[in-house]
Each structure stands twice: as structure tokens, then as C-alpha cells.
Tab-separated table of C-alpha atoms in Angstrom:
chain	number	residue	atom	x	y	z
N	1	MET	CA	21.275	-14.752	28.019
N	2	GLN	CA	20.721	-12.753	24.835
N	3	THR	CA	17.217	-11.416	24.316
N	4	ASN	CA	15.723	-12.126	20.890
N	5	LEU	CA	12.157	-10.946	21.481
N	6	PHE	CA	11.015	-7.366	22.026
N	7	LYS	CA	7.665	-5.646	22.395
N	8	LEU	CA	7.477	-2.580	20.133
N	9	ASP	CA	6.367	0.990	20.647
N	10	ASN	CA	5.291	2.252	17.240
N	11	VAL	CA	4.854	5.631	15.572
N	12	ILE	CA	1.362	6.798	14.564
N	13	GLN	CA	1.381	9.053	11.488
N	14	ASN	CA	-1.288	11.773	11.511
N	15	TYR	CA	-1.876	12.319	7.792
N	16	VAL	CA	-4.906	14.368	6.767
N	17	TRP	CA	-6.668	11.443	5.074
N	18	GLY	CA	-6.561	9.287	8.216
N	19	SER	CA	-9.482	8.228	10.389
N	20	GLN	CA	-10.134	9.803	13.778
N	21	VAL	CA	-11.919	6.711	15.113
N	22	ALA	CA	-10.687	3.528	13.391
N	23	MET	CA	-7.629	2.902	15.599
N	24	ASN	CA	-9.772	3.334	18.712
N	25	ASP	CA	-12.639	1.214	17.410
N	26	LEU	CA	-10.370	-1.686	16.424
N	27	PHE	CA	-7.596	-1.514	19.009
N	28	GLY	CA	-8.640	0.865	21.782
N	29	ILE	CA	-5.872	3.322	20.862
N	30	GLU	CA	-6.675	6.695	22.379
N	31	ASN	CA	-6.928	9.857	20.296
N	32	PRO	CA	-7.320	12.670	22.857
N	33	ASN	CA	-6.743	15.454	20.311
N	34	ASN	CA	-9.095	13.979	17.679
N	35	GLU	CA	-6.317	13.876	15.099
N	36	PRO	CA	-6.528	11.870	11.850
N	37	GLN	CA	-4.673	8.682	12.823
N	38	ALA	CA	-3.656	7.413	9.388
N	39	GLU	CA	-0.903	4.833	9.857
N	40	ILE	CA	0.912	2.820	12.512
N	41	TRP	CA	4.478	2.169	11.311
N	42	MET	CA	6.244	-1.018	12.418
N	43	GLY	CA	9.834	-1.240	11.262
N	44	ALA	CA	13.110	0.648	11.042
N	45	HIS	CA	12.242	3.349	8.498
N	46	PRO	CA	13.905	6.664	9.496
N	47	ASN	CA	10.653	8.608	9.007
N	48	GLY	CA	8.902	6.563	11.683
N	49	CYS	CA	11.171	4.050	13.396
N	50	SER	CA	9.724	1.700	16.013
N	51	LYS	CA	11.214	1.676	19.507
N	52	ILE	CA	11.842	-1.148	21.953
N	53	ALA	CA	8.996	-0.664	24.422
N	54	GLU	CA	10.936	-1.559	27.565
N	55	ASN	CA	13.805	0.902	27.086
N	56	GLY	CA	12.929	3.305	24.240
N	57	GLU	CA	15.819	2.191	22.027
N	58	LEU	CA	15.269	2.708	18.298
N	59	LEU	CA	14.831	-0.538	16.401
N	60	SER	CA	17.339	0.780	13.856
N	61	ASP	CA	19.944	1.128	16.647
N	62	LEU	CA	19.265	-2.406	17.844
N	63	ILE	CA	19.887	-3.622	14.304
N	64	LYS	CA	23.104	-1.599	13.937
N	65	LYS	CA	24.596	-3.171	17.073
N	66	ASP	CA	24.605	-6.684	15.613
N	67	PRO	CA	22.971	-6.858	12.171
N	68	ILE	CA	23.857	-10.511	11.553
N	69	SER	CA	22.256	-11.644	14.793
N	70	VAL	CA	19.189	-9.437	14.408
N	71	LEU	CA	18.534	-9.772	10.668
N	72	GLY	CA	20.437	-12.879	9.606
N	73	ASP	CA	23.314	-13.197	7.173
N	74	TYR	CA	21.122	-13.520	4.049
N	75	THR	CA	19.119	-10.369	4.801
N	76	VAL	CA	22.259	-8.366	5.579
N	77	GLN	CA	23.977	-9.516	2.384
N	78	ARG	CA	20.871	-9.140	0.199
N	79	PHE	CA	19.348	-5.928	1.599
N	80	GLY	CA	21.681	-4.405	4.182
N	81	ASN	CA	18.808	-3.575	6.548
N	82	LEU	CA	15.294	-4.609	7.511
N	83	PRO	CA	13.845	-4.875	3.988
N	84	TYR	CA	10.175	-4.266	4.775
N	85	LEU	CA	7.900	-1.760	6.475
N	86	PHE	CA	4.744	-3.069	8.142
N	87	LYS	CA	1.768	-0.738	8.698
N	88	VAL	CA	-1.775	-0.430	9.888
N	89	LEU	CA	-3.449	1.940	7.426
N	90	ALA	CA	-6.763	3.633	8.298
N	91	ALA	CA	-8.138	5.742	5.439
N	92	ASP	CA	-11.170	7.937	6.012
N	93	LYS	CA	-10.821	9.482	2.545
N	94	ALA	CA	-8.878	8.685	-0.583
N	95	LEU	CA	-5.105	8.704	-0.806
N	96	SER	CA	-3.526	9.965	-4.013
N	97	VAL	CA	-3.499	7.796	-7.125
N	98	GLN	CA	0.102	6.643	-7.355
N	99	VAL	CA	2.708	4.389	-8.915
N	100	HIS	CA	5.886	3.027	-7.346
N	101	PRO	CA	8.970	2.470	-9.536
N	102	ARG	CA	10.908	-0.718	-10.189
N	103	ARG	CA	14.154	-1.057	-8.254
N	104	ASP	CA	16.426	-0.415	-11.259
N	105	LYS	CA	14.554	2.771	-12.209
N	106	ALA	CA	14.476	3.903	-8.587
N	107	GLN	CA	18.254	3.554	-8.455
N	108	ILE	CA	18.670	5.615	-11.624
N	109	GLY	CA	16.145	8.268	-10.567
N	110	PHE	CA	17.533	8.566	-7.038
N	111	SER	CA	21.081	9.013	-8.327
N	112	LYS	CA	19.965	11.546	-10.945
N	113	GLU	CA	18.073	13.713	-8.458
N	114	ASN	CA	21.013	13.560	-6.050
N	115	ASP	CA	23.306	14.766	-8.838
N	116	LEU	CA	20.892	17.613	-9.538
N	117	GLY	CA	21.118	18.651	-5.901
N	118	ILE	CA	17.409	18.220	-5.142
N	119	GLU	CA	16.941	17.987	-1.375
N	120	LEU	CA	15.478	14.704	-0.115
N	121	GLY	CA	12.587	16.551	1.509
N	122	ALA	CA	11.891	18.812	-1.479
N	123	SER	CA	8.296	18.900	-2.701
N	124	ASN	CA	9.405	18.210	-6.284
N	125	ARG	CA	11.468	15.172	-5.364
N	126	ASN	CA	10.290	11.940	-7.052
N	127	TYR	CA	12.812	9.464	-5.626
N	128	ARG	CA	13.500	9.552	-1.887
N	129	ASP	CA	15.504	6.316	-1.932
N	130	ASP	CA	16.836	3.770	-4.419
N	131	ASN	CA	14.365	0.970	-3.733
N	132	HIS	CA	11.174	-0.374	-5.256
N	133	LYS	CA	7.906	-0.537	-3.320
N	134	PRO	CA	5.660	-3.515	-4.057
N	135	GLU	CA	2.880	-3.848	-1.459
N	136	LEU	CA	0.398	-6.281	0.032
N	137	VAL	CA	-2.842	-5.151	1.693
N	138	TYR	CA	-4.819	-7.314	4.103
N	139	ALA	CA	-8.267	-5.930	4.984
N	140	LEU	CA	-9.238	-5.549	8.636
N	141	THR	CA	-12.520	-3.834	7.708
N	142	PHE	CA	-14.246	-3.444	4.362
N	143	TYR	CA	-11.492	-1.828	2.325
N	144	LYS	CA	-12.158	0.097	-0.889
N	145	ALA	CA	-9.344	0.735	-3.349
N	146	MET	CA	-8.373	1.081	-6.989
N	147	ASN	CA	-5.777	-1.325	-8.348
N	148	GLY	CA	-4.404	-1.627	-11.875
N	149	PHE	CA	-5.782	-0.809	-15.304
N	150	ARG	CA	-9.187	-2.134	-16.278
N	151	PRO	CA	-9.414	-4.213	-19.469
N	152	VAL	CA	-9.321	-1.807	-22.423
N	153	ALA	CA	-12.851	-2.720	-23.571
N	154	GLU	CA	-14.125	-1.798	-20.104
N	155	ILE	CA	-12.309	1.559	-20.157
N	156	ILE	CA	-13.835	2.326	-23.560
N	157	SER	CA	-17.318	1.430	-22.334
N	158	LEU	CA	-17.037	3.616	-19.241
N	159	PHE	CA	-15.750	6.639	-21.156
N	160	GLU	CA	-18.548	6.178	-23.711
N	161	GLN	CA	-21.119	6.177	-20.913
N	162	ALA	CA	-19.498	9.273	-19.395
N	163	ASN	CA	-19.635	10.932	-22.848
N	164	ILE	CA	-16.484	13.051	-22.491
N	165	VAL	CA	-16.758	14.791	-25.867
N	166	THR	CA	-13.408	16.506	-25.393
N	167	LEU	CA	-11.730	13.081	-25.436
N	168	ASN	CA	-13.719	11.540	-28.306
N	169	GLU	CA	-10.814	11.538	-30.768
N	170	ASP	CA	-8.485	10.053	-28.163
N	171	LEU	CA	-11.045	7.395	-27.301
N	172	ASP	CA	-11.405	6.576	-31.010
N	173	ALA	CA	-7.634	6.131	-31.154
N	174	LEU	CA	-7.825	3.676	-28.241
N	175	LYS	CA	-10.604	1.757	-30.009
N	176	ALA	CA	-8.402	1.530	-33.099
N	177	LEU	CA	-5.412	0.352	-31.018
N	178	PRO	CA	-6.803	-1.549	-27.978
N	179	THR	CA	-3.341	-2.665	-26.866
N	180	SER	CA	-0.781	-1.775	-24.240
N	181	GLN	CA	0.561	0.928	-26.554
N	182	GLY	CA	-2.920	2.343	-27.155
N	183	LEU	CA	-3.593	2.349	-23.412
N	184	LYS	CA	-0.322	4.191	-22.806
N	185	GLN	CA	-1.229	6.839	-25.388
N	186	PHE	CA	-4.725	7.331	-23.947
N	187	PHE	CA	-3.537	7.474	-20.327
N	188	THR	CA	-0.832	9.971	-21.299
N	189	VAL	CA	-3.436	12.213	-22.936
N	190	VAL	CA	-5.680	12.115	-19.862
N	191	MET	CA	-2.805	12.766	-17.452
N	192	SER	CA	-1.522	15.624	-19.621
N	193	LEU	CA	-4.823	17.521	-19.855
N	194	SER	CA	-4.356	21.173	-18.968
N	195	GLY	CA	-5.905	24.597	-19.338
N	196	GLU	CA	-9.263	24.955	-21.046
N	197	LYS	CA	-9.284	21.388	-22.373
N	198	LYS	CA	-8.853	19.990	-18.854
N	199	THR	CA	-11.582	22.266	-17.468
N	200	THR	CA	-14.012	21.302	-20.246
N	201	ALA	CA	-13.305	17.565	-19.869
N	202	LEU	CA	-13.838	17.691	-16.108
N	203	ASN	CA	-17.065	19.664	-16.527
N	204	GLU	CA	-18.312	17.034	-18.976
N	205	LEU	CA	-17.427	14.341	-16.437
N	206	LYS	CA	-19.375	16.126	-13.703
N	207	ILE	CA	-22.403	16.409	-15.991
N	208	ALA	CA	-22.146	12.666	-16.655
N	209	MET	CA	-22.320	12.009	-12.912
N	210	GLU	CA	-25.877	13.341	-12.935
N	211	GLN	CA	-26.943	10.876	-15.656
N	212	ARG	CA	-28.105	7.300	-15.134
N	213	PRO	CA	-25.304	4.811	-15.985
N	214	ARG	CA	-26.124	1.826	-18.163
N	215	THR	CA	-23.982	-0.782	-16.383
N	216	ALA	CA	-23.186	-1.802	-12.811
N	217	LYS	CA	-19.492	-1.039	-13.320
N	218	ALA	CA	-20.333	2.460	-14.524
N	219	ARG	CA	-22.613	3.028	-11.538
N	220	GLU	CA	-19.796	1.966	-9.191
N	221	ALA	CA	-17.257	4.193	-10.967
N	222	PHE	CA	-19.629	7.184	-11.100
N	223	ASP	CA	-20.467	6.848	-7.391
N	224	LEU	CA	-16.766	6.843	-6.546
N	225	ILE	CA	-16.135	9.931	-8.690
N	226	LYS	CA	-18.995	11.706	-6.913
N	227	SER	CA	-17.308	10.980	-3.577
N	228	PHE	CA	-14.128	12.698	-4.833
N	229	VAL	CA	-15.658	15.783	-6.452
N	230	ASP	CA	-16.079	18.054	-3.433
N	231	GLU	CA	-12.428	17.843	-2.408
N	232	TYR	CA	-10.827	17.402	-5.843
N	233	SER	CA	-13.123	19.336	-8.174
N	234	ASP	CA	-10.387	20.300	-10.658
N	235	ASP	CA	-8.171	17.230	-10.224
N	236	ILE	CA	-7.337	14.950	-13.141
N	237	GLY	CA	-7.613	12.018	-10.732
N	238	LEU	CA	-11.412	12.245	-11.078
N	239	PHE	CA	-11.012	10.168	-14.239
N	240	SER	CA	-9.184	7.369	-12.401
N	241	PRO	CA	-12.274	5.239	-11.539
N	242	LEU	CA	-13.024	5.019	-15.284
N	243	ILE	CA	-9.504	3.740	-15.969
N	244	LEU	CA	-8.592	1.672	-12.902
N	245	ASN	CA	-10.220	-1.381	-11.343
N	246	VAL	CA	-12.393	-0.532	-8.337
N	247	ILE	CA	-12.357	-3.193	-5.632
N	248	GLU	CA	-13.720	-3.577	-2.121
N	249	LEU	CA	-11.983	-6.209	-0.027
N	250	GLU	CA	-13.937	-7.945	2.693
N	251	PRO	CA	-12.283	-8.282	6.124
N	252	GLY	CA	-9.716	-11.067	5.836
N	253	GLU	CA	-9.154	-10.659	2.080
N	254	ALA	CA	-5.828	-9.549	0.617
N	255	MET	CA	-4.404	-8.190	-2.614
N	256	PHE	CA	-0.927	-7.521	-3.985
N	257	LEU	CA	0.174	-4.358	-5.758
N	258	HIS	CA	3.115	-4.705	-8.116
N	259	ALA	CA	5.629	-1.950	-8.792
N	260	GLU	CA	4.603	0.196	-11.806
N	261	THR	CA	0.894	-0.426	-11.112
N	262	PRO	CA	-1.366	2.631	-10.649
N	263	HIS	CA	-3.472	2.356	-7.515
N	264	ALA	CA	-5.166	4.290	-4.745
N	265	TYR	CA	-6.543	3.385	-1.339
N	266	VAL	CA	-9.971	4.939	-0.896
N	267	GLN	CA	-11.464	3.993	2.452
N	268	GLY	CA	-11.099	1.376	5.163
N	269	THR	CA	-8.567	-0.074	7.577
N	270	GLY	CA	-6.065	-2.752	6.710
N	271	LEU	CA	-2.574	-4.060	7.200
N	272	GLU	CA	-0.027	-3.039	4.593
N	273	ILE	CA	3.392	-4.570	4.147
N	274	MET	CA	5.826	-3.199	1.584
N	275	ALA	CA	9.437	-2.983	0.593
N	276	ASN	CA	11.220	-0.412	2.761
N	277	SER	CA	10.786	2.547	0.403
N	278	ASP	CA	9.097	5.942	0.217
N	279	ASN	CA	9.100	6.395	-3.573
N	280	VAL	CA	5.805	7.730	-4.914
N	281	LEU	CA	4.919	9.027	-8.380
N	282	ARG	CA	1.477	10.607	-8.173
N	283	ALA	CA	-1.308	10.424	-10.744
N	284	GLY	CA	-4.087	12.506	-9.247
N	285	LEU	CA	-6.311	13.144	-6.227
N	286	THR	CA	-3.581	15.227	-4.645
N	287	PRO	CA	-2.371	18.821	-4.354
N	288	LYS	CA	1.209	17.496	-4.245
N	289	HIS	CA	3.858	17.414	-6.973
N	290	MET	CA	3.045	15.405	-10.106
N	291	ASP	CA	5.675	14.589	-12.724
N	292	VAL	CA	3.737	13.140	-15.655
N	293	VAL	CA	6.847	12.272	-17.683
N	294	GLU	CA	8.336	10.214	-14.834
N	295	LEU	CA	4.915	8.740	-14.063
N	296	ILE	CA	4.453	7.444	-17.609
N	297	ASP	CA	8.017	6.118	-17.727
N	298	ASN	CA	7.412	4.158	-14.516
N	299	THR	CA	3.987	2.739	-15.360
N	300	LYS	CA	3.366	-0.730	-16.784
N	301	PHE	CA	0.486	-0.527	-19.238
N	302	GLU	CA	-1.079	-3.924	-18.749
N	303	SER	CA	-4.687	-4.542	-17.825
N	304	ILE	CA	-5.593	-6.674	-14.812
N	305	ASN	CA	-8.823	-8.636	-14.732
N	306	HIS	CA	-10.912	-7.799	-11.688
N	307	GLU	CA	-11.200	-11.461	-10.673
N	308	ASP	CA	-7.390	-11.717	-10.511
N	309	LEU	CA	-6.929	-8.923	-7.954
N	310	ARG	CA	-7.567	-10.918	-4.768
N	311	LEU	CA	-4.875	-13.234	-3.442
N	312	ALA	CA	-5.997	-16.776	-2.706
N	313	PRO	CA	-4.445	-17.888	0.601
N	314	THR	CA	-3.080	-21.329	1.371
N	315	LYS	CA	-4.309	-22.724	4.683
N	316	MET	CA	-2.240	-25.196	6.667
N	317	ASP	CA	-1.791	-25.935	10.384
N	318	GLY	CA	-3.616	-22.857	11.608
N	319	LYS	CA	-1.898	-20.500	9.161
N	320	LEU	CA	-2.984	-18.531	6.130
N	321	GLY	CA	-0.075	-18.024	3.734
N	322	TYR	CA	0.107	-15.832	0.642
N	323	ALA	CA	2.229	-16.318	-2.469
N	324	ILE	CA	4.136	-13.051	-2.873
N	325	PRO	CA	6.300	-12.535	-6.005
N	326	VAL	CA	9.098	-10.564	-4.268
N	327	ASP	CA	11.672	-11.529	-1.647
N	328	ASP	CA	11.556	-8.267	0.342
N	329	PHE	CA	8.729	-9.538	2.529
N	330	GLY	CA	6.408	-12.396	3.335
N	331	PHE	CA	3.064	-12.333	5.111
N	332	GLU	CA	1.051	-14.906	7.050
N	333	VAL	CA	-1.911	-14.934	9.421
N	334	LEU	CA	-1.503	-17.153	12.483
N	335	GLU	CA	-4.640	-18.392	14.206
N	336	CYS	CA	-4.367	-18.855	17.962
N	337	VAL	CA	-6.804	-21.175	19.738
N	338	GLU	CA	-7.235	-21.140	23.517
N	339	GLY	CA	-5.437	-24.073	25.112
N	340	GLU	CA	-3.104	-24.738	22.180
N	341	SER	CA	0.556	-23.762	21.841
N	342	ARG	CA	2.218	-23.627	18.432
N	343	SER	CA	5.827	-23.240	17.337
N	344	GLN	CA	7.199	-21.148	14.467
N	345	PHE	CA	10.622	-21.493	12.868
N	346	VAL	CA	12.383	-18.146	12.327
N	347	ARG	CA	14.147	-17.635	9.005
N	348	SER	CA	14.589	-13.852	9.247
N	349	ALA	CA	13.746	-10.925	11.495
N	350	GLU	CA	9.990	-10.892	12.095
N	351	ILE	CA	7.325	-8.473	13.255
N	352	LEU	CA	4.206	-9.974	14.814
N	353	PHE	CA	1.081	-7.827	15.043
N	354	CYS	CA	-1.925	-8.868	17.128
N	355	MET	CA	-5.072	-8.253	15.078
N	356	THR	CA	-7.620	-9.676	17.511
N	357	GLY	CA	-7.741	-11.076	21.034
N	358	GLU	CA	-4.693	-11.616	23.221
N	359	VAL	CA	-1.683	-13.742	22.314
N	360	SER	CA	1.533	-14.539	24.189
N	361	ILE	CA	4.849	-14.956	22.355
N	362	MET	CA	7.558	-17.035	24.027
N	363	CYS	CA	11.201	-17.155	22.999
N	364	GLY	CA	13.641	-18.860	25.350
N	365	GLU	CA	12.953	-17.436	28.798
N	366	LYS	CA	11.382	-14.238	27.409
N	367	ALA	CA	7.617	-13.852	27.013
N	368	VAL	CA	5.655	-10.952	25.563
N	369	LYS	CA	1.878	-10.634	25.789
N	370	LEU	CA	0.181	-8.796	22.954
N	371	LYS	CA	-3.356	-7.492	22.820
N	372	ALA	CA	-5.064	-6.252	19.654
N	373	GLY	CA	-3.101	-3.331	18.163
N	374	GLU	CA	0.240	-4.317	19.722
N	375	SER	CA	3.302	-5.841	18.078
N	376	ALA	CA	6.598	-7.566	18.790
N	377	PHE	CA	9.945	-7.967	17.033
N	378	VAL	CA	11.706	-11.336	16.808
N	379	CYS	CA	15.404	-11.483	15.913
N	380	HIS	CA	16.766	-13.977	13.392
N	381	SER	CA	18.969	-15.467	16.118
N	382	ALA	CA	15.869	-16.641	18.001
N	383	THR	CA	15.638	-19.585	15.527
N	384	SER	CA	12.082	-20.274	16.758
N	385	TYR	CA	9.329	-19.062	19.077
N	386	GLN	CA	6.042	-20.303	20.490
N	387	TYR	CA	2.686	-18.547	20.590
N	388	GLN	CA	-0.538	-19.239	22.442
N	389	GLY	CA	-3.737	-17.508	23.431
N	390	SER	CA	-7.002	-16.655	21.738
N	391	GLY	CA	-6.796	-14.349	18.734
N	392	THR	CA	-4.972	-13.782	15.452
N	393	LEU	CA	-1.439	-12.663	14.652
N	394	ALA	CA	-0.194	-11.138	11.426
N	395	ARG	CA	3.369	-12.272	10.711
N	396	ALA	CA	5.751	-10.147	8.632
N	397	PHE	CA	9.098	-11.606	7.583
N	398	ASN	CA	11.364	-11.916	4.562
């Protein structure tokens, strides 16, 4: 009988911004070398492909053997491969401020850089594939981030309180044109600061951090800037909390990040599901390559109200579902109550991650027991599976 259910062995990425303790605290994952454990990757991405736990086979090889059975005809025709990457992300310090391109611009940029002969691993490469990268984040702990442009009036107020004299004329221009176009012009000026003007503007910002802010939003932004200063003292990303919404998700809250939206994850542990892409255009808080021209061309200059950042889930039959405006991935939380068994219809290949407790997954004659921090892969050909236990599962699908 064909097996449609597999426990996964996943790659842990040791990026410098990762936490040394979060994976152990939440899931009991050992860290004998005290490395920064930043991300657990669940999926078929070549930079960190999951393996089948029982035999060590790459998930990508399993898919290649019989893509229709594993992924389903729609997914194969629409995407050609597993269209999402599922992660646990544990940030001890801020990731870079970044934007991900739309699919059409990613295709153009990827082709252009290939034609120019830029190696895929080159430090000045902007497009590492031809896909977009919308994302959803679900908080496992308190999770601080920046997401999207603040309303223009709020940006003006924060820069006035910071009193960046070097940018007074540019701020006056934004006041005169408080629109998407005005925001684009102002953001371009800030991102393009260089030489003496950049040094002076950053020094003025640091002086402002020692002053008493007039509003709660300014206090929050100033405190965040202070937390960045030691590591990024001459980085243009220090201005980002004055321009971008600052948000702290509570455990169990989620938010969506559209392509072309500037954002940064600051601190906390959460689940992240995204289109299967590695395209990043950086906008600060990083020593890595920044291409301001490409950044501006791939940024959507629309403000997002703070109260619109959190996703409101729909609860039904022990599930929390989230309305996601892309077809690359879906995300649900399944609640498992001791003594109850529930069934789930399979419409595509799925990854199930155990967030808390212990949960058993049954598919045909195959059963896999997951404890917190472990995951399983369900093939499209399974058509359905059952789950029972005491805990919570995160369900990734498309």
C-alpha cells in the first residue's frame, strides 16, 4: 500500500540574528554548541530541504518521483513544485528591513540578472528566483515587527518630534504632497542619504533619542531606534521606525505581509509561511547589499492603518482559518482535544507542525505521532487524514 504520510526531519538555519534559547524553551530542541538557531525550514527549498525522517530521503526527491500523486494535478500545473515554504522563525535581534517583489517583476529581474551573468550566490544579486514572496506570520511568543508604511500624517508627526533638521525641506515637501507620490519622494530621499548629509541626519536622530517624545507612538518608535543603535550606528535603517508601523503580536495573533511592502521582524518566535522564494530587496539594518533603485521600483507606496495589520481568524469546528489573498499557501490552526478524533480533507500537499502538546496523525494504516516542534508531510493522494491527541497543529497547504 502506498504511503501518503511522512514524519519530517527539518533543517535548522543558524543565522546570526537567531535565538540561542527559543527553540529549546518552546520545543526542547537541543543546542549543544550554543549557536543562534534562527529558523526551522519545512518544505522542499534547495537551500534547506526537509528529509523523510524514516529514511533520510529529500522531500524534493519524493516529489520528483511522482509529482501528481504527491502535490496534486492543480499544484503541478499551477506551480510546478511545492509552492510554499513553512518556517519557525526565532529572532533575538532585528532582521533587515526588506521588500519582496511581485511575481511579474521577479521574473523580469531574475531573467535580467541571469543575462548579465550574475552568479546566483553573488552578494550583489537581487533576484535569486522568479517568484514573489508574500508571507504570513503567526506568533508563538510576543512578536515585535515593523509592517508597512504608517499614515503620512503620522510619519510627519514623528519626524517633527525627532527634529531632523537635515530633512526639513524634504519633510515640508511631504506636507505639501501627503500622497503616495509624496511618500515615494520622501522615502527615496531617506534611502538615498549618503556622505556628510547621511552622517548629520543620523547624528540628529541620535540626539532626538535623548529627548522626551510628545506622543506614545513616538516613544515606541524612539525606544525601538535605541535598541538598533549599538549594532547599526551608521545604518539608514535607523529611520525605519519613524516610517513603518511598529506592531507587537500577542501569542496566537497573525498578520499578512503583501509583496512590495517594507517590513522587518524585530524580536520573538513565530511561524512563517511564504511563497517558495528567496527574493529580498533590503532597506536597512543590514551590512548586506542594498540596491535603492530596485528597492524603490519594487515598493508599493500605500499607507496601512495600524488597526488593519492583524488578521481576524474565522473559527469553526475546532479550527482557526485565515483569509489569505494569494493561492500559493493557506494556513489554519487545528485544536486537538483529548478523547476526540477529527478528520481533515486533503486538497493539496500539506505540512502539519505540532505547536503544543502531542498529536497523532493517521492516514490509512500509517500513523505518525508528533510532539511540539515536530512536523509531518501529507501527500495530495491521501485524500484525507485523522488527528487526535491534546495540543495544537499548524496546517500549511495551498
